[in-house]
Amino acid sequence: MLLCETPKLSRRALLTAGGALYAWAHIPSFARAADARDPRLVVMILRGALDGLSALAPIGDPDYAALHGELALQWAGAHPALALNSFFGLNPAMPNFARLYGAKQAIAVHACATNYRERSHFDGQDVLESGMPGPGQVQSGWLNRAIAALPKGERVAERGGLAVGATPPLVLRGAAPILGWAPSGLTAPTDDLTARLMDLYSHRDPALAAALRAGIDADHMATKNGMDGIKPGGDIALAMRKAAEGAARLISADDGPRVAALAFDGWDTHVNEGGATGRLAQLLGGLDGAIAAFETEMGPRWKDTVIVAATEFGRTVHINGTTGTDHGTGTVAFLAGGALNGGRVIADWPGLKTADLYENRDLKPTTDLRAVLKGLLADQFGLSADALGRTVFPDTLGVKPMNGLLAA
Amino acid sequence: MAIPDPRLLVAFNRFGLGPRPGDFARTSDPREAILAELNAPQSALLADPALQRTPLILQAVYADEDRKKQERDRLAQANLARLGMPAPNVAALIETPPAAPPTPAAMSAPAMTGAPAAIAAPAMTPQVPVEQQIFRAEATARFARACAAPIGFVERLVAFWSNHFCISLAKSNIGRACAGAFEREAIRPYVTGRFADMLRAVEQHPGMLNFLDNAQSIGPNSKAGQNRKRGLNENLAREILELHTMGVGSGYSQTDVTQLAQVLTGWTIVGREGKLGEPGAFAFNPNAHEPGTATLLGRVYAQDGVAQGEAALADIARQGATAAHIAKKIARHFVADDPDPALVARLAKLFRDSEGDLGALAHALVMDEAAWSALATKIRNPWEIVVASQRAFNRPVADPGPALNAMNLLGMPLWQPGGPNGFSDDTAAWASPEGMKMRLELAAQFARQTKDAPAPAALVDDILGPTVSPQTREAVTRAESREQAFALLIMSPEFQRR
């Protein structure tokens, strides 16, 4: 019996099996059939603060190239940005998003943010996910409250939400029923966590640093020799795609949940962020692959689907001393899905001159992210502005749902 | 905000099992808090309606073995009759049913609700062997106690003595079934009592008699020895001298080992037939006992029966080498791999002067400034890190599976050391490359499953204390997500070391 014998299986096989005991690895099977419109909504939380200026670059802004330095995207060069229009160039790691944009199934909203104006990840994610005016106020999220606000017996309310990951993201926690599922490949620690811990040990505890370094090196060797199926730290793009594929299969089924929430880590790019290639580009490639996986796996339901990928805040306009960016404010949100009235960048561009920046350092937010989210909820699920402004996003009656995001 | 006493960290980490949120604020005098826990009456005892006495546990094992044997015989005969040929390995078919995949229903079911009933009627749940059900109930109770302890010093003492006098559940079904009961019955009642009493309880416990083979040891000149041509097994006697009391190289000879083995012949476990008493209990079997006097460490033991071995153990407990061995080992466990020799000498003298009063020994350790002033060079062992993590995050312990799995992966499966010398107490054994890598993976997994925890910055103050290094505070508070912050907190030197 697994639980009390000295392990004889490989460590990772056991980790996976142990994970199964917590809750998930079990995919319930749902039936699938095609009929009339049956909306789906997927929310991806990008934890760590996405650099919107490297994901969707305002190349047409005369100040951009100088401010963003070696991270700046360009129209030319070995890795040219993908032009969404004459002003905005998409990171070349996102070809699928560009393709969907061309097919009018993708929208980017730039210079947007929630109402949160400090720079703490935890609090910023709290506001983004809870939908409350400030951090730390509730243990439920706006997506769950949106499900709960629907009439009883309504299909979306009936089926509840799908939370991908070991614990449900806050955005989907709450009174409405949720199904939990996690792909086993998500269990390895990220390279970023490992790097941060190695940095701490190197300053504070050389003995633990040496031991951990040796352990990680041994694991890498084992991986190179093909002794182990999954890379240590996980191939981040692969993990993101696996999560998306599994989630898509579950929510595309006729009797599956209509709503899903996923959270992807790793966007806190203080050091060696990279631009068209590098660390951020890898993550964006993972996000792009996850969106493409939804497109493929949703099948005939893609036409009813909307995905929104949002982060707690943006990053500084200037690059810092370690070829990265620090915590900022305004950033980009990505929308994709067959239900969209797409092929648009929605932005009231504030400009990048010092006087135009928020606190002289950040992209100034000119679009309230909550208006976008409310617009999606209103058009996908028919929630009223009143319900959205009182219970889903409390105290936001003044933030009008954005109209026209969905195809008529 | 008043700055908490930095000695709180020593109290909770070196002597205890780590703080829970709010513990620092609740504790005004660190040393007094430890002593209060130590002096609370019967603080080490573990009574739980789900947990049975050893004889009842072993009776359930006997019944289960009988049932399996009957089933094997029945199937074998049926096969023979049907096929007209010798049966294949039917036993293997019965004893290893295919593992069912986990289902959401199984996972949400309380893990141990069926345990007492299963002891009464093991046939009802044939998929989970009875000894496995008992093990899980024992583990559940042990984790619950460790997580609920005010400081955790008494549970640390229990774990120390349990590892000192270890048995392993890998030995047999008996070992698996009564490993937890062994600790409850032979260790816990004596943690603040007398060493000699713990020694006797341990060496007379069915778990130990099974683990070190004394239940089968027969005096060559006893009735059973004469009849059955079987004889002495020195295993228990050697480990008593080498590991449990005086320590290796402390002056006993091979003759002493053999003499002690002869003295202990007849110390056995009552079988299922109950010829010697209650099935599953300790018994002295005069038919297996080597007759005559024995000479051990220069003393002559002429007593009859069980009294001979009890007298010998009582004397061994009083040996100076025993005091030195125990003093060194407890100082190594709590203070440092290479503890201050003066501290060890003080503890050894106390042990001798008090005739092995373990409560006084623990008290002396807590009162000794050398035990407080030493740097935190040791690393928490796997059990300690698992429990400390659960305490830091107020994680409930309804299902012991994840915690047991973590201990397995970290190389310290509960009650299953590789040998009778127990798990290592060396920092190097646990802070190994593989161990640290696994700690990181488990910390990341644990952090992912943590919700409703306090904000990371508050948790740093509450768990690592205000004297935490700026680097650790910065790493935790600037993490990109709560999950990452919690993993870094668990992996920080301040949380790993004690």
CSV table of C-alpha atoms in Angstrom, one decimal, chain B residues 236-433:
chain,number,residue,atom,x,y,z
B,236,LEU,CA,17.0,-8.5,21.3
B,237,ALA,CA,19.7,-8.9,23.9
B,238,ARG,CA,22.4,-7.4,21.7
B,239,GLU,CA,20.3,-4.4,20.7
B,240,ILE,CA,19.3,-3.8,24.3
B,241,LEU,CA,23.0,-3.4,25.3
B,242,GLU,CA,24.2,-1.8,22.0
B,243,LEU,CA,21.3,0.5,21.3
B,244,HIS,CA,18.8,0.7,24.1
B,245,THR,CA,21.0,1.2,27.1
B,246,MET,CA,24.8,1.2,27.4
B,247,GLY,CA,25.8,1.8,23.8
B,248,VAL,CA,28.3,0.2,21.5
B,249,GLY,CA,31.8,-0.2,22.8
B,250,SER,CA,30.9,0.6,26.4
B,251,GLY,CA,32.4,-2.4,28.0
B,252,TYR,CA,30.0,-5.3,27.7
B,253,SER,CA,31.2,-8.5,26.1
B,254,GLN,CA,29.8,-11.2,23.8
B,255,THR,CA,29.3,-13.3,26.9
B,256,ASP,CA,27.2,-10.6,28.4
B,257,VAL,CA,25.1,-10.6,25.3
B,258,THR,CA,24.6,-14.3,25.4
B,259,GLN,CA,23.8,-14.3,29.1
B,260,LEU,CA,21.2,-11.6,28.6
B,261,ALA,CA,19.7,-13.5,25.8
B,262,GLN,CA,19.4,-16.5,28.0
B,263,VAL,CA,17.9,-14.4,30.8
B,264,LEU,CA,15.2,-13.1,28.3
B,265,THR,CA,14.2,-16.5,27.0
B,266,GLY,CA,10.5,-17.2,27.5
B,267,TRP,CA,9.6,-13.5,27.0
B,268,THR,CA,7.1,-14.0,24.3
B,269,ILE,CA,3.7,-13.1,22.8
B,270,VAL,CA,0.6,-15.2,23.6
B,271,GLY,CA,-0.6,-17.0,20.4
B,272,ARG,CA,-4.0,-17.1,19.0
B,273,GLU,CA,-4.9,-20.2,21.0
B,274,GLY,CA,-4.4,-18.3,24.3
B,275,LYS,CA,-2.5,-21.1,26.1
B,276,LEU,CA,-0.4,-18.6,28.1
B,277,GLY,CA,-3.0,-16.0,28.7
B,278,GLU,CA,-4.9,-13.4,26.7
B,279,PRO,CA,-4.1,-13.8,23.0
B,280,GLY,CA,-1.8,-11.1,21.7
B,281,ALA,CA,-0.5,-10.1,25.2
B,282,PHE,CA,3.0,-10.4,26.6
B,283,ALA,CA,3.6,-13.6,28.5
B,284,PHE,CA,6.5,-15.4,30.2
B,285,ASN,CA,6.7,-19.0,28.9
B,286,PRO,CA,8.5,-21.0,31.6
B,287,ASN,CA,8.9,-23.9,29.1
B,288,ALA,CA,11.1,-21.8,26.8
B,289,HIS,CA,13.1,-20.2,29.6
B,290,GLU,CA,16.7,-21.2,30.1
B,291,PRO,CA,17.0,-22.6,33.6
B,292,GLY,CA,19.7,-21.7,36.1
B,293,THR,CA,21.6,-18.7,37.2
B,294,ALA,CA,23.1,-16.2,34.8
B,295,THR,CA,26.1,-13.9,35.2
B,296,LEU,CA,25.8,-10.6,33.4
B,297,LEU,CA,28.2,-7.6,33.7
B,298,GLY,CA,29.7,-9.2,36.8
B,299,ARG,CA,26.5,-9.7,38.6
B,300,VAL,CA,24.8,-13.1,39.3
B,301,TYR,CA,21.1,-13.5,38.6
B,302,ALA,CA,19.6,-16.5,40.4
B,303,GLN,CA,16.0,-15.5,40.2
B,304,ASP,CA,13.3,-17.7,38.7
B,305,GLY,CA,11.2,-16.8,35.7
B,306,VAL,CA,10.5,-13.3,34.5
B,307,ALA,CA,12.0,-11.7,37.5
B,308,GLN,CA,15.5,-12.7,36.4
B,309,GLY,CA,15.2,-10.6,33.2
B,310,GLU,CA,13.5,-7.7,35.0
B,311,ALA,CA,16.3,-7.6,37.6
B,312,ALA,CA,18.9,-7.7,34.8
B,313,LEU,CA,17.3,-4.8,32.9
B,314,ALA,CA,16.9,-2.7,36.0
B,315,ASP,CA,20.7,-3.1,36.7
B,316,ILE,CA,21.6,-2.3,33.1
B,317,ALA,CA,19.5,0.8,33.3
B,318,ARG,CA,21.6,2.0,36.2
B,319,GLN,CA,24.9,1.5,34.4
B,320,GLY,CA,27.1,4.6,34.1
B,321,ALA,CA,27.4,3.8,30.4
B,322,THR,CA,23.6,4.0,30.0
B,323,ALA,CA,23.5,7.5,31.5
B,324,ALA,CA,26.3,8.7,29.2
B,325,HIS,CA,24.7,7.1,26.2
B,326,ILE,CA,21.3,8.6,26.8
B,327,ALA,CA,22.6,12.0,27.8
B,328,LYS,CA,24.6,12.3,24.6
B,329,LYS,CA,21.8,11.1,22.4
B,330,ILE,CA,19.2,13.5,23.9
B,331,ALA,CA,21.5,16.5,23.6
B,332,ARG,CA,22.3,15.5,20.0
B,333,HIS,CA,18.6,15.3,19.2
B,334,PHE,CA,17.6,18.6,20.7
B,335,VAL,CA,20.7,20.9,20.6
B,336,ALA,CA,23.4,20.0,18.0
B,337,ASP,CA,24.9,17.2,16.1
B,338,ASP,CA,28.0,17.7,18.2
B,339,PRO,CA,26.7,19.1,21.5
B,340,ASP,CA,28.7,20.9,24.1
B,341,PRO,CA,30.4,18.2,26.2
B,342,ALA,CA,29.8,20.1,29.4
B,343,LEU,CA,26.0,20.0,28.7
B,344,VAL,CA,26.2,16.2,28.0
B,345,ALA,CA,28.2,15.7,31.2
B,346,ARG,CA,25.6,17.7,33.2
B,347,LEU,CA,22.7,15.6,31.8
B,348,ALA,CA,24.6,12.3,32.4
B,349,LYS,CA,25.2,13.3,36.0
B,350,LEU,CA,21.5,14.2,36.4
B,351,PHE,CA,20.5,10.9,34.9
B,352,ARG,CA,22.7,8.9,37.3
B,353,ASP,CA,21.8,11.0,40.4
B,354,SER,CA,18.1,10.7,39.7
B,355,GLU,CA,18.3,7.0,38.8
B,356,GLY,CA,17.0,7.7,35.3
B,357,ASP,CA,14.2,10.1,36.1
B,358,LEU,CA,13.2,11.1,32.5
B,359,GLY,CA,11.0,13.9,33.6
B,360,ALA,CA,13.9,15.4,35.6
B,361,LEU,CA,16.2,14.9,32.6
B,362,ALA,CA,13.8,16.8,30.3
B,363,HIS,CA,13.5,19.5,32.9
B,364,ALA,CA,17.2,19.8,33.2
B,365,LEU,CA,17.6,20.1,29.5
B,366,VAL,CA,15.1,22.9,29.4
B,367,MET,CA,16.7,24.7,32.3
B,368,ASP,CA,20.2,24.5,30.8
B,369,GLU,CA,21.3,27.7,29.2
B,370,ALA,CA,23.6,25.8,26.8
B,371,ALA,CA,20.5,24.3,25.3
B,372,TRP,CA,19.1,27.7,24.5
B,373,SER,CA,22.2,29.6,23.4
B,374,ALA,CA,23.4,27.1,20.8
B,375,LEU,CA,23.0,28.3,17.2
B,376,ALA,CA,20.2,26.7,15.2
B,377,THR,CA,22.4,24.3,13.2
B,378,LYS,CA,20.2,21.2,13.1
B,379,ILE,CA,17.6,20.8,10.4
B,380,ARG,CA,14.1,19.6,11.2
B,381,ASN,CA,13.7,16.0,10.4
B,382,PRO,CA,10.9,15.0,8.0
B,383,TRP,CA,8.3,14.4,10.7
B,384,GLU,CA,9.1,17.7,12.4
B,385,ILE,CA,8.9,19.6,9.1
B,386,VAL,CA,5.6,18.0,8.1
B,387,VAL,CA,4.1,18.8,11.5
B,388,ALA,CA,5.6,22.3,11.7
B,389,SER,CA,4.1,23.1,8.3
B,390,GLN,CA,0.7,21.8,9.3
B,391,ARG,CA,0.8,23.9,12.5
B,392,ALA,CA,2.1,27.0,10.8
B,393,PHE,CA,-0.9,26.9,8.4
B,394,ASN,CA,-3.5,25.5,10.8
B,395,ARG,CA,-4.0,22.7,8.4
B,396,PRO,CA,-6.5,20.1,9.6
B,397,VAL,CA,-5.3,16.5,9.8
B,398,ALA,CA,-8.5,14.5,9.1
B,399,ASP,CA,-6.7,12.5,6.5
B,400,PRO,CA,-3.1,11.5,7.4
B,401,GLY,CA,-2.4,10.3,3.8
B,402,PRO,CA,-0.6,13.4,2.5
B,403,ALA,CA,1.5,13.8,5.6
B,404,LEU,CA,2.4,10.1,5.6
B,405,ASN,CA,3.2,10.3,1.9
B,406,ALA,CA,5.4,13.3,2.5
B,407,MET,CA,7.3,11.5,5.2
B,408,ASN,CA,7.8,8.5,2.9
B,409,LEU,CA,9.2,10.7,0.2
B,410,LEU,CA,11.5,12.5,2.6
B,411,GLY,CA,12.9,9.2,3.7
B,412,MET,CA,11.3,8.9,7.1
B,413,PRO,CA,8.3,6.6,6.7
B,414,LEU,CA,6.4,6.7,10.0
B,415,TRP,CA,7.5,3.8,12.4
B,416,GLN,CA,9.5,2.2,9.6
B,417,PRO,CA,13.2,2.9,10.1
B,418,GLY,CA,15.7,0.8,8.2
B,419,GLY,CA,17.0,-0.9,11.2
B,420,PRO,CA,16.8,-1.2,15.0
B,421,ASN,CA,19.1,1.9,15.4
B,422,GLY,CA,16.2,4.1,14.2
B,423,PHE,CA,16.3,7.1,12.0
B,424,SER,CA,19.4,9.2,11.9
B,425,ASP,CA,19.6,12.3,14.0
B,426,ASP,CA,22.4,13.9,11.8
B,427,THR,CA,21.7,17.1,10.0
B,428,ALA,CA,23.6,15.7,7.0
B,429,ALA,CA,21.3,12.8,6.7
B,430,TRP,CA,18.3,15.0,6.1
B,431,ALA,CA,19.9,18.1,4.4
B,432,SER,CA,21.0,15.9,1.5
B,433,PRO,CA,20.7,17.0,-2.1
